Short mmCIF file of C-alpha atoms in Angstrom, two decimals:
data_model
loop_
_atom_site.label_atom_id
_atom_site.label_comp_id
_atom_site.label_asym_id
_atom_site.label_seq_id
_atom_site.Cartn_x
_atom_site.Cartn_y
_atom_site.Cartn_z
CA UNK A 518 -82.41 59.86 56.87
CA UNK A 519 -80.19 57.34 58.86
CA UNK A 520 -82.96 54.93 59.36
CA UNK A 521 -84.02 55.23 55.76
CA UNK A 522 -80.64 54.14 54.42
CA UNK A 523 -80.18 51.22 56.72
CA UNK A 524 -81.64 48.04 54.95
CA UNK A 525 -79.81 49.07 51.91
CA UNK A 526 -76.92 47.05 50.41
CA UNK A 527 -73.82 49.69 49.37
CA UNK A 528 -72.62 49.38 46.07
CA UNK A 529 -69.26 48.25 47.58
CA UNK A 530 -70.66 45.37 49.31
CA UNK A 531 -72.61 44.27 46.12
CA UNK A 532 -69.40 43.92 43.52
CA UNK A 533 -67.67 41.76 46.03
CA UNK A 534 -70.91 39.38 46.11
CA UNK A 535 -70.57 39.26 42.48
CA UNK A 536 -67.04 38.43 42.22
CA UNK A 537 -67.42 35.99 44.82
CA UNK A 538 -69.91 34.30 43.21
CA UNK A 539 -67.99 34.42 39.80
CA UNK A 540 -64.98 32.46 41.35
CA UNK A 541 -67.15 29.66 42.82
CA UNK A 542 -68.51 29.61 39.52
CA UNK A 543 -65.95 28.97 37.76
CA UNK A 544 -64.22 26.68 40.41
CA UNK A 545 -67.09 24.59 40.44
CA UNK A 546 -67.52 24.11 36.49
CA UNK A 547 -63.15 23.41 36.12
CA UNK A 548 -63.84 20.71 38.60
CA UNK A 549 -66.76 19.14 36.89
CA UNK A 550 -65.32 19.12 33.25
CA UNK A 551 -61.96 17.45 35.16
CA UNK A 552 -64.02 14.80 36.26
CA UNK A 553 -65.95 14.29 33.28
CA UNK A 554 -62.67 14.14 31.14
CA UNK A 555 -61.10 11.39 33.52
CA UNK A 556 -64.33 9.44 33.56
CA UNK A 557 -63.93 9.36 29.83
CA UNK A 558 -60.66 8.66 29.55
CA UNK A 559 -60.78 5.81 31.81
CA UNK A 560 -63.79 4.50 29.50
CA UNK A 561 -61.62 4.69 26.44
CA UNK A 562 -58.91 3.03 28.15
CA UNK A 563 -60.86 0.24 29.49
CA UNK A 564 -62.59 -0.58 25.97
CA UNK A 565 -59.27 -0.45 24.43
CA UNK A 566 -57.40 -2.90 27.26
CA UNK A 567 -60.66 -5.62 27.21
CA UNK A 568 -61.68 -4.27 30.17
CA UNK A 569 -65.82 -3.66 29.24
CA UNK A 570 -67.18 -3.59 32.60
CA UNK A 571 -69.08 -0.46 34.32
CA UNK A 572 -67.10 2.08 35.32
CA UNK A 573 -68.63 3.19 38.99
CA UNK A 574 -71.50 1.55 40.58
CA UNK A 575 -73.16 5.13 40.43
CA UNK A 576 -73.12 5.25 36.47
CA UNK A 577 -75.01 1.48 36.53
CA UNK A 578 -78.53 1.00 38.28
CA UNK A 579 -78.40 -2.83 36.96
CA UNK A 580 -75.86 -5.54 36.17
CA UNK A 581 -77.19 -5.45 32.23
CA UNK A 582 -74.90 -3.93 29.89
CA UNK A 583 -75.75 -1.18 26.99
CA UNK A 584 -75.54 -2.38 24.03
CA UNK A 585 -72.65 -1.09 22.85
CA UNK A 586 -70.31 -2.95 25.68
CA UNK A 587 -72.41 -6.28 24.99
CA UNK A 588 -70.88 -6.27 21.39
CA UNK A 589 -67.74 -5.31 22.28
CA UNK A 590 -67.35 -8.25 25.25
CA UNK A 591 -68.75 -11.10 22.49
CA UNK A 592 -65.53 -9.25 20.49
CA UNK A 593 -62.98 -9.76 23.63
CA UNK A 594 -64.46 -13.62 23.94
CA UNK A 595 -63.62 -14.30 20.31
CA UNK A 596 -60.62 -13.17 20.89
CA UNK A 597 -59.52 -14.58 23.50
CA UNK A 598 -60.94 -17.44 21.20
CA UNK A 599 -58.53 -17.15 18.63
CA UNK A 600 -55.43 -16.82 20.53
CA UNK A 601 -56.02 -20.04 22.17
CA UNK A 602 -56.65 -22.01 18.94
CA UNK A 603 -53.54 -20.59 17.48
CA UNK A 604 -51.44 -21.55 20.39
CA UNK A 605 -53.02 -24.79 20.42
CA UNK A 606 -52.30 -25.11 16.66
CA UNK A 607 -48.56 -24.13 17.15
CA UNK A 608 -47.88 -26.69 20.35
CA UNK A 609 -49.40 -29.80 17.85
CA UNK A 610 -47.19 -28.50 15.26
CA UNK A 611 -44.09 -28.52 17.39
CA UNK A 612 -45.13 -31.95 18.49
CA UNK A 613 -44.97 -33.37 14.24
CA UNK A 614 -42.35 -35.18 13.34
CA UNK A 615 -40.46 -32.26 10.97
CA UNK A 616 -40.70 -32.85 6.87
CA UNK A 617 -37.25 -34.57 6.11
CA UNK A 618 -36.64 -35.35 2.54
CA UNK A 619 -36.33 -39.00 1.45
CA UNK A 620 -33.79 -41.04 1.91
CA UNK A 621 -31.63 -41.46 -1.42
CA UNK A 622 -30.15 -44.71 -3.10
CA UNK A 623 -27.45 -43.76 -5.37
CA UNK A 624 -28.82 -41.76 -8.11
CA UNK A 625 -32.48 -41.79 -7.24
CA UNK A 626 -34.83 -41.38 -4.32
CA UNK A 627 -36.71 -44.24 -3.27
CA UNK A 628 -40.06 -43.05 -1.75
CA UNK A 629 -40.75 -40.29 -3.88
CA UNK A 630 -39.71 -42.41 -7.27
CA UNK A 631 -38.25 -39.28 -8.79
CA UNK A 632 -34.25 -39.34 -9.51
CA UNK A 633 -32.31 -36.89 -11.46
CA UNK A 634 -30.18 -39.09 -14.58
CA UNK A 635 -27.71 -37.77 -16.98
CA UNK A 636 -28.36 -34.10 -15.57
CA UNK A 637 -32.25 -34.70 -16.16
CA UNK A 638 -34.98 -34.89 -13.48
CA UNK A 639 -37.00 -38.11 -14.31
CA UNK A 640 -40.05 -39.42 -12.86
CA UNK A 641 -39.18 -43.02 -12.33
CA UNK A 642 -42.03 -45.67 -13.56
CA UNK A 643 -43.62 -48.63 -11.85
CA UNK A 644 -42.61 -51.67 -13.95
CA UNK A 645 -42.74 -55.47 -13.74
CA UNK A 646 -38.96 -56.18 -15.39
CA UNK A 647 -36.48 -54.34 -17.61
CA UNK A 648 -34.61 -56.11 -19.87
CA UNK A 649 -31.62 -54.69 -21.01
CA UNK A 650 -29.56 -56.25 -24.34
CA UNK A 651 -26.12 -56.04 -24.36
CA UNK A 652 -25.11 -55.25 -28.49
CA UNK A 653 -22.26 -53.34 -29.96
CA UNK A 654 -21.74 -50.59 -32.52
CA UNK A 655 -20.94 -54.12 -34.76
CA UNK A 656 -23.80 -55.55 -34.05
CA UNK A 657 -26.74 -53.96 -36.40
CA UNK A 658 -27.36 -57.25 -37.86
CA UNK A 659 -27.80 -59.17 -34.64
CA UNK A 660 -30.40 -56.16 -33.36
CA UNK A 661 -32.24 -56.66 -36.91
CA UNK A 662 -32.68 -60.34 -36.26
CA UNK A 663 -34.14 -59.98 -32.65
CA UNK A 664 -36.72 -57.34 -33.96
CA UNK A 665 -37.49 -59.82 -36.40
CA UNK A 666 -38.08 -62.71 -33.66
CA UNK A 667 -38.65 -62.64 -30.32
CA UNK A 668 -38.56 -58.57 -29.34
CA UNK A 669 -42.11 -57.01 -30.48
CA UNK A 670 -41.36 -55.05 -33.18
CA UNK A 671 -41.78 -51.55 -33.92
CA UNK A 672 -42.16 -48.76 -30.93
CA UNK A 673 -46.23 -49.12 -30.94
CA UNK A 674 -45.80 -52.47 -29.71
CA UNK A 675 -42.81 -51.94 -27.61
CA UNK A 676 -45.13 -49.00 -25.89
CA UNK A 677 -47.93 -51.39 -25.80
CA UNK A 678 -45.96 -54.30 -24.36
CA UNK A 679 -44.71 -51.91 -21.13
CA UNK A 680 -47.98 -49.88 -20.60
CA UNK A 681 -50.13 -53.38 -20.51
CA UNK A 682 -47.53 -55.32 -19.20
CA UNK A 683 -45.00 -53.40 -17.57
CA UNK A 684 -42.16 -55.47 -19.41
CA UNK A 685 -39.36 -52.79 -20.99
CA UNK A 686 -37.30 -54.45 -23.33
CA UNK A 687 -34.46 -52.42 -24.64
CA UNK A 688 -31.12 -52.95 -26.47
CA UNK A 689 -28.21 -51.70 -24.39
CA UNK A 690 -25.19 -49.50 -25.45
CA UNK A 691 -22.52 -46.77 -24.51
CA UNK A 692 -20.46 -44.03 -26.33
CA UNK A 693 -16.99 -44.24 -28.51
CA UNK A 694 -14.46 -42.91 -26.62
CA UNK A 695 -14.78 -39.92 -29.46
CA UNK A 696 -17.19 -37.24 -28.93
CA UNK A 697 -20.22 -37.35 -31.81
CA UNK A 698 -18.15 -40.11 -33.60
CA UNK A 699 -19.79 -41.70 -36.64
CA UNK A 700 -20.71 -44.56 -34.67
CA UNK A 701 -22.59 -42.65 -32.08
CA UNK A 702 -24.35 -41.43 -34.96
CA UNK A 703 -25.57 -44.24 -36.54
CA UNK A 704 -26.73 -45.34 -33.34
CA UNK A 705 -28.34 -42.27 -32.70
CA UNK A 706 -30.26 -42.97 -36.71
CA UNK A 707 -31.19 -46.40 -35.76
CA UNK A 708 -32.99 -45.42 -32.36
CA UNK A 709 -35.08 -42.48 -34.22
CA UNK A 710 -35.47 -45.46 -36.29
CA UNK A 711 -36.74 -47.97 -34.03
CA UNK A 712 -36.84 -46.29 -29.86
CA UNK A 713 -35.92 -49.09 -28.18
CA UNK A 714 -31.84 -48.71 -27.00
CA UNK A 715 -31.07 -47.05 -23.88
CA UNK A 716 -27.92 -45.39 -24.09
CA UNK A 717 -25.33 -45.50 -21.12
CA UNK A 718 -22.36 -43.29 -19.93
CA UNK A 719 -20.17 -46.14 -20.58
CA UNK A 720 -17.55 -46.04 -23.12
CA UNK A 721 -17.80 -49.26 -25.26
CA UNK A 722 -15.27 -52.26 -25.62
CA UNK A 723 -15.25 -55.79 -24.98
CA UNK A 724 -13.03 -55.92 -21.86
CA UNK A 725 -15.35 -53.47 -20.17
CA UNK A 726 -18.33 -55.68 -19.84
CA UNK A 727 -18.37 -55.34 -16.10
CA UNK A 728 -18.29 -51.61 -15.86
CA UNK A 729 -21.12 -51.64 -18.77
CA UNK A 730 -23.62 -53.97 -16.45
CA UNK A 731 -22.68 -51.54 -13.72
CA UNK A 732 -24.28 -48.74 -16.09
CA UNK A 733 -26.89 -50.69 -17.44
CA UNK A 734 -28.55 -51.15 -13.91
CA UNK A 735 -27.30 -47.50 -12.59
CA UNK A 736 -29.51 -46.58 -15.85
CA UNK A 737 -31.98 -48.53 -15.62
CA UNK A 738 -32.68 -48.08 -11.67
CA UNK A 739 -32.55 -44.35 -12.04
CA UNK A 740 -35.60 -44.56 -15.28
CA UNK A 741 -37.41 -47.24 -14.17
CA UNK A 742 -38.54 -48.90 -10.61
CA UNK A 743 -39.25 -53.02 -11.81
CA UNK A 744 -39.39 -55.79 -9.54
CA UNK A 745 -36.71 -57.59 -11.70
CA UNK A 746 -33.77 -56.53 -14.22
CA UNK A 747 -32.66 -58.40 -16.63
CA UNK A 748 -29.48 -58.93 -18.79
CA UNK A 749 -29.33 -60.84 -21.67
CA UNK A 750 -27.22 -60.69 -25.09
CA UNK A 751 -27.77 -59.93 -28.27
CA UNK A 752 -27.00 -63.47 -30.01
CA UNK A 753 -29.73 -65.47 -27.33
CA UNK A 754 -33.37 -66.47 -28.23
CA UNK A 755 -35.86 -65.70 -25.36
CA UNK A 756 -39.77 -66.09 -25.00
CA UNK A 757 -40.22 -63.06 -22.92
CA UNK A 758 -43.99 -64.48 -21.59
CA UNK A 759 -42.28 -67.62 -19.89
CA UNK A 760 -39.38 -65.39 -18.58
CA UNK A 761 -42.08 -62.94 -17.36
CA UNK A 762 -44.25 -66.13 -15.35
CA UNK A 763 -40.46 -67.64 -14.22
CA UNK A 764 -39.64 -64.47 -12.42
CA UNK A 765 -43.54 -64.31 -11.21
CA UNK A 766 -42.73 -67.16 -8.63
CA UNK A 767 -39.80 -65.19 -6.92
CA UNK A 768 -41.92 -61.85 -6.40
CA UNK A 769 -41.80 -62.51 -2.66
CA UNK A 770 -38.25 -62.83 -2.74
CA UNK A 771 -36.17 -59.35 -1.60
CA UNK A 772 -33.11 -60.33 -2.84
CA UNK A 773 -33.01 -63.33 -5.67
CA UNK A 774 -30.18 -63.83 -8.31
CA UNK A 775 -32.02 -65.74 -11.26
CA UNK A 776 -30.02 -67.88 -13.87
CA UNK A 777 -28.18 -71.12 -14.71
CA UNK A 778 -25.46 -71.35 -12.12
CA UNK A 779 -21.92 -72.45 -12.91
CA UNK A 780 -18.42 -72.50 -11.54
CA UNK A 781 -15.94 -73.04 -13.89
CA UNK A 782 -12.09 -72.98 -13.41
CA UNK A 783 -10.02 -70.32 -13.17
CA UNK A 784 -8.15 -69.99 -15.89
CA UNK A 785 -4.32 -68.36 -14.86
CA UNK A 786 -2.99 -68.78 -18.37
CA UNK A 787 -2.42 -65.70 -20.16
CA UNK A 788 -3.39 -65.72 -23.91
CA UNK A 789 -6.11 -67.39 -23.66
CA UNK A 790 -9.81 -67.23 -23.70
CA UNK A 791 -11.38 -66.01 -20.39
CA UNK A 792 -7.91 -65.55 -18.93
CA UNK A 793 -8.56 -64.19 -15.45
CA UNK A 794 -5.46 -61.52 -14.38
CA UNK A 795 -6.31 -61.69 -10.64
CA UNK A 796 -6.64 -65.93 -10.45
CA UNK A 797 -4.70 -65.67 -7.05
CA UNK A 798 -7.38 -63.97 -5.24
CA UNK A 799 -9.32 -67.38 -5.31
CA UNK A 800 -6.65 -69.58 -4.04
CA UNK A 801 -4.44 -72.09 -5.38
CA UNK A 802 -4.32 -72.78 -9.23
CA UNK A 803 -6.81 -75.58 -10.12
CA UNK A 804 -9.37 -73.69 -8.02
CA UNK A 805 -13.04 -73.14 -9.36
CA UNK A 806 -14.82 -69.83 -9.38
CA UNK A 807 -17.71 -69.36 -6.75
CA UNK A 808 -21.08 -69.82 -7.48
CA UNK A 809 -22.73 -67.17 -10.64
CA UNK A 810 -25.02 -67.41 -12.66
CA UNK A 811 -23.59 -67.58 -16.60
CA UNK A 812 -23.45 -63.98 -18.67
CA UNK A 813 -26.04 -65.25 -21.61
CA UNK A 814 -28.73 -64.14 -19.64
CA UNK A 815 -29.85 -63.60 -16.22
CA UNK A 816 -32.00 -61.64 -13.67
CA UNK A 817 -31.82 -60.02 -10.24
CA UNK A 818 -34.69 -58.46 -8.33
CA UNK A 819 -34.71 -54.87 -7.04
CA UNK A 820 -32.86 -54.93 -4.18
CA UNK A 821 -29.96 -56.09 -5.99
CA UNK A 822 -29.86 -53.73 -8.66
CA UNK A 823 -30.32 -50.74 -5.94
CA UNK A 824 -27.30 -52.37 -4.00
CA UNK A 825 -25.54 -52.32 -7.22
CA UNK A 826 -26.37 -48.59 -8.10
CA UNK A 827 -24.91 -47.31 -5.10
CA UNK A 828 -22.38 -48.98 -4.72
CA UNK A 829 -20.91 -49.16 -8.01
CA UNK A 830 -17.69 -46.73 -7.51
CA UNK A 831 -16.37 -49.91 -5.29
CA UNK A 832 -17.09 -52.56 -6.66
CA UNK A 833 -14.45 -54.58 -8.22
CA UNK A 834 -14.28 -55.77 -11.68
CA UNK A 835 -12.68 -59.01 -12.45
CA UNK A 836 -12.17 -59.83 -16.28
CA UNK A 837 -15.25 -61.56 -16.63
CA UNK A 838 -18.53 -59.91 -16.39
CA UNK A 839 -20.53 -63.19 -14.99
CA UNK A 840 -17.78 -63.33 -12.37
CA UNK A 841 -17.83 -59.94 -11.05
CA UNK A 842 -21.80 -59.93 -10.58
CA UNK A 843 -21.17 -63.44 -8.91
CA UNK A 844 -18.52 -61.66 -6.81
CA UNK A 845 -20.94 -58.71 -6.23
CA UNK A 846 -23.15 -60.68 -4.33
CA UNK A 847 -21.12 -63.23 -2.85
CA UNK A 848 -21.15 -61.79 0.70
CA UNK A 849 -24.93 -61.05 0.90
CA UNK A 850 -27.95 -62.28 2.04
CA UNK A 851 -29.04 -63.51 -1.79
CA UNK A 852 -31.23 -66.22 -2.87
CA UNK A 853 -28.94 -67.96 -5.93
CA UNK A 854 -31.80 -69.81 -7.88
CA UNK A 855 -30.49 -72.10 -10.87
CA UNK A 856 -33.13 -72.43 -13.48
CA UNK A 857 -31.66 -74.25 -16.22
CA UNK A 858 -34.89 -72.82 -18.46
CA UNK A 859 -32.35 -70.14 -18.94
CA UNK A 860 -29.90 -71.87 -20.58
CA UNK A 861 -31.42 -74.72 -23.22
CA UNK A 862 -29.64 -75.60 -25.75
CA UNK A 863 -30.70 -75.02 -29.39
CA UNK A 864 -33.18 -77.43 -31.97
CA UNK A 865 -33.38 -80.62 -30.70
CA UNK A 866 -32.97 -79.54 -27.54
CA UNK A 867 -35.21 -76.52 -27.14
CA UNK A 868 -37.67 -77.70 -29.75
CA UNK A 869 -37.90 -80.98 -27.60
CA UNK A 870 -39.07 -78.91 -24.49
CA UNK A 871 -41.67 -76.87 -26.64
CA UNK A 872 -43.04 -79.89 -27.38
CA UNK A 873 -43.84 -81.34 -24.20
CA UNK A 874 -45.20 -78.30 -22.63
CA UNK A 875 -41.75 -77.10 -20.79
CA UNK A 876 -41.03 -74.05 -23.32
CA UNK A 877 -37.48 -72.99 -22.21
CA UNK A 878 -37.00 -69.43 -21.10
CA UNK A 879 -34.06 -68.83 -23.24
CA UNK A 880 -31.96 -70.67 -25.85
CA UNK A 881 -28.27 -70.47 -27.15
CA UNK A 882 -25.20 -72.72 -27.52
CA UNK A 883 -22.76 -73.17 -25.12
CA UNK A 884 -19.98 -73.85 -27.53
CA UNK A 885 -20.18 -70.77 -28.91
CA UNK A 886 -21.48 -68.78 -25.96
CA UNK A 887 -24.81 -67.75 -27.65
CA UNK A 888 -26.37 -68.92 -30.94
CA UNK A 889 -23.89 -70.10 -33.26
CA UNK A 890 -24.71 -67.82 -36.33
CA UNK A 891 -26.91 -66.11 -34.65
CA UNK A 892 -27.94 -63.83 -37.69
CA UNK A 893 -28.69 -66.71 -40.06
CA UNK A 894 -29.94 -69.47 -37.48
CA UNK A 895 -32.07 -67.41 -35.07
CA UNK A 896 -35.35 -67.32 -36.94
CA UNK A 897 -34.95 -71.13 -37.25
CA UNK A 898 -34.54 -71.22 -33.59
CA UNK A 899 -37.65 -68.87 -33.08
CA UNK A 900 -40.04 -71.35 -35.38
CA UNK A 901 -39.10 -74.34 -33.27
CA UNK A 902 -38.69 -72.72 -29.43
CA UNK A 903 -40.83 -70.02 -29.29
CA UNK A 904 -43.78 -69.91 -27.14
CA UNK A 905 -47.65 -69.39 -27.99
CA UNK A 906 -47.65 -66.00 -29.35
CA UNK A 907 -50.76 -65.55 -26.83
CA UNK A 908 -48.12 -66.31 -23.88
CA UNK A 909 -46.70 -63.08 -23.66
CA UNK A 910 -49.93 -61.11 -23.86
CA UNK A 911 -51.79 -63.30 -21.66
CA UNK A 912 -48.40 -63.05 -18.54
CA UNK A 913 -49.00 -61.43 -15.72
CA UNK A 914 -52.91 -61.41 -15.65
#
């Protein structure tokens, strides 16, 4: 019996196998799933930080990559791509010169040729001259006459004459000094009438010429960006095609003062006629005025009507308007030219000219400083001193 039970295995013997076997079992399988959750964490980490390479030389058998890794490298590459162009992108911006707005004269901006006028943003134009006519609320008559002669008439033409031409011709004028006043409405009737005044914030009256040439060219520099402006007054005949090819041969010119020069005394006596208040500012009595150009009509080229806008808060007025331009510019770099086209005299004397081929820019009397009778006598002027009616058209070609 003894030898018959000895190669047998006790029941004892066997459940302690088993359970050691269970244990490695179960060792041996927590182990492997450990490692197989690190190995795919540190896959999903790597994809995620760029890093696409293998992960142990044991899991590659060649240095080609599956598929799936190829695309997502080419992704890390463009990338990396795209960063570099943007930083590349932000050093040549740094590196610009910054957007700074343009530099302003007065009332308007000079590069950009918009300006902002009587509260209103307006896109300035690109003209040749503006002409601006210096009337009254009295003077109706005198406006009538010049539509009838030398100004185009009607606002077709007027259009016509600055979209062709680039020559703005308008009469010139400022407020009462009450609000909506019946003269401010009449005005207001004849322009709906006719369009060609520009209005100014100027408050009208004969000893305020100055200050109203100050606001004619602050106006007209803030509407309109010519080459030349022009002042002229209402009781003076002018052929606007030989005024147009006069100013022509000074285009090269930055800062030129255009008209019949003069310098007359200074009058100190009070009660009369061109009595000048402030006479001791220019020296002894007996003493002549400087240099200007006389008030019937002349022109000054951009520059000059810029400096003008700007500066218009300080500059002085003296009691005559041709003075206090002359005094405007008297301390400048300006090119005074005296054309005495600007200043003939009336039939003979312009009528004379016409004749022999020198047609005079403008015509008035000086005895009366403009045409005497202006109303009555103008279209007799215009018959015998006014230019080719083809000039005009034919200017600027």
């Amino acid at each position: 019996m003894k030898n018959k039970n000895r190669g047998k295995v006790s029941v004892k013997w066997i459940m302690i196998l088993c359970l050691i076997s269970f244990g490695l079992g179960i060792l041996f399988s927590n182990r492997m799933w450990a490692d197989f959750q690190s190995q795919d964490r540190f896959l999903y980490t790597a994809r995620h930080l760029g890093n696409f390479g293998a992960t142990s030389d044991d899991c590659v058998t060649d240095k080609k990559l599956i598929p799936d890794e190829e695309v997502i490298k080419e992704f890390s590459k463009a990338h990396e791509a795209i960063q570099t162009l943007d930083s590349s992108v932000s050093k040549l911006r740094s590196e610009l010169p910054s957007k700074k707005r343009p530099r302003k004269f007065g009332n308007f901006e000079n590069s950009t040729g918009i300006s902002t006028y009587a509260g209103n943003t307006v896109k300035r134009k690109e003209v040749f001259m503006v002409i601006g006519i210096n009337t009254a609320f009295s003077g109706r008559r005198r406006r009538d006459s010049i539509r009838e002669t030398w100004m185009p008439r009607g606002g077709k033409s007027l259009f016509q004459l600055e979209e062709e031409k680039g020559i703005v011709v308008r009469f010139m004028i400022g407020h009462s000094a009450t609000s909506n006043s019946i003269l401010d409405r009449a005005i207001d009737s004849e322009d709906g009438q006719h369009n060609d005044f520009i209005k100014l914030n100027h408050v009208e009256g004969y000893h305020e010429l100055s200050a109203k040439t100050k606001s004619f060219f602050d106006a007209a520099v803030a509407r309109w960006d010519a080459e030349f402006y022009v002042k002229v007054d209402d009781d003076v005949h002018v052929n606007l095609g030989t005024l147009a090819a006069t100013l022509a041969r000074h285009r090269s010119k930055p800062r030129v003062y255009i008209g019949c020069m003069k310098s007359g005394p200074v009058l100190h006596q009070k009660n009369v006629k061109y009595h000048e208040p402030e006479y001791w500012k220019f020296g002894e009595e007996g003493n002549k005025y400087f240099r200007h150009a006389t008030g019937q009509i002349y022109a000054i080229s951009r520059d000059l009507a810029k400096y003008i806008s700007v500066n218009q808060d300080i500059l002085h007025k003296y009691a005559n308007e041709d003075v206090s331009l002359g005094a405007w510019f008297i301390g400048l770099e300006v090119e005074h030219v005296d054309d005495r086209s600007m200043c003939c005299g009336t039939p003979t004397d312009c009528e004379r000219k016409a004749q022999a081929g020198n047609v005079c820019v403008a015509s008035f009397d000086w005895s009366c400083s403009g045409i005497c009778k202006s109303v009555e006598r103008i279209k007799d002027v215009h018959a015998k001193c006014a230019e080719d009616a083809s000039t005009l058209w034919n200017a600027l070609v």
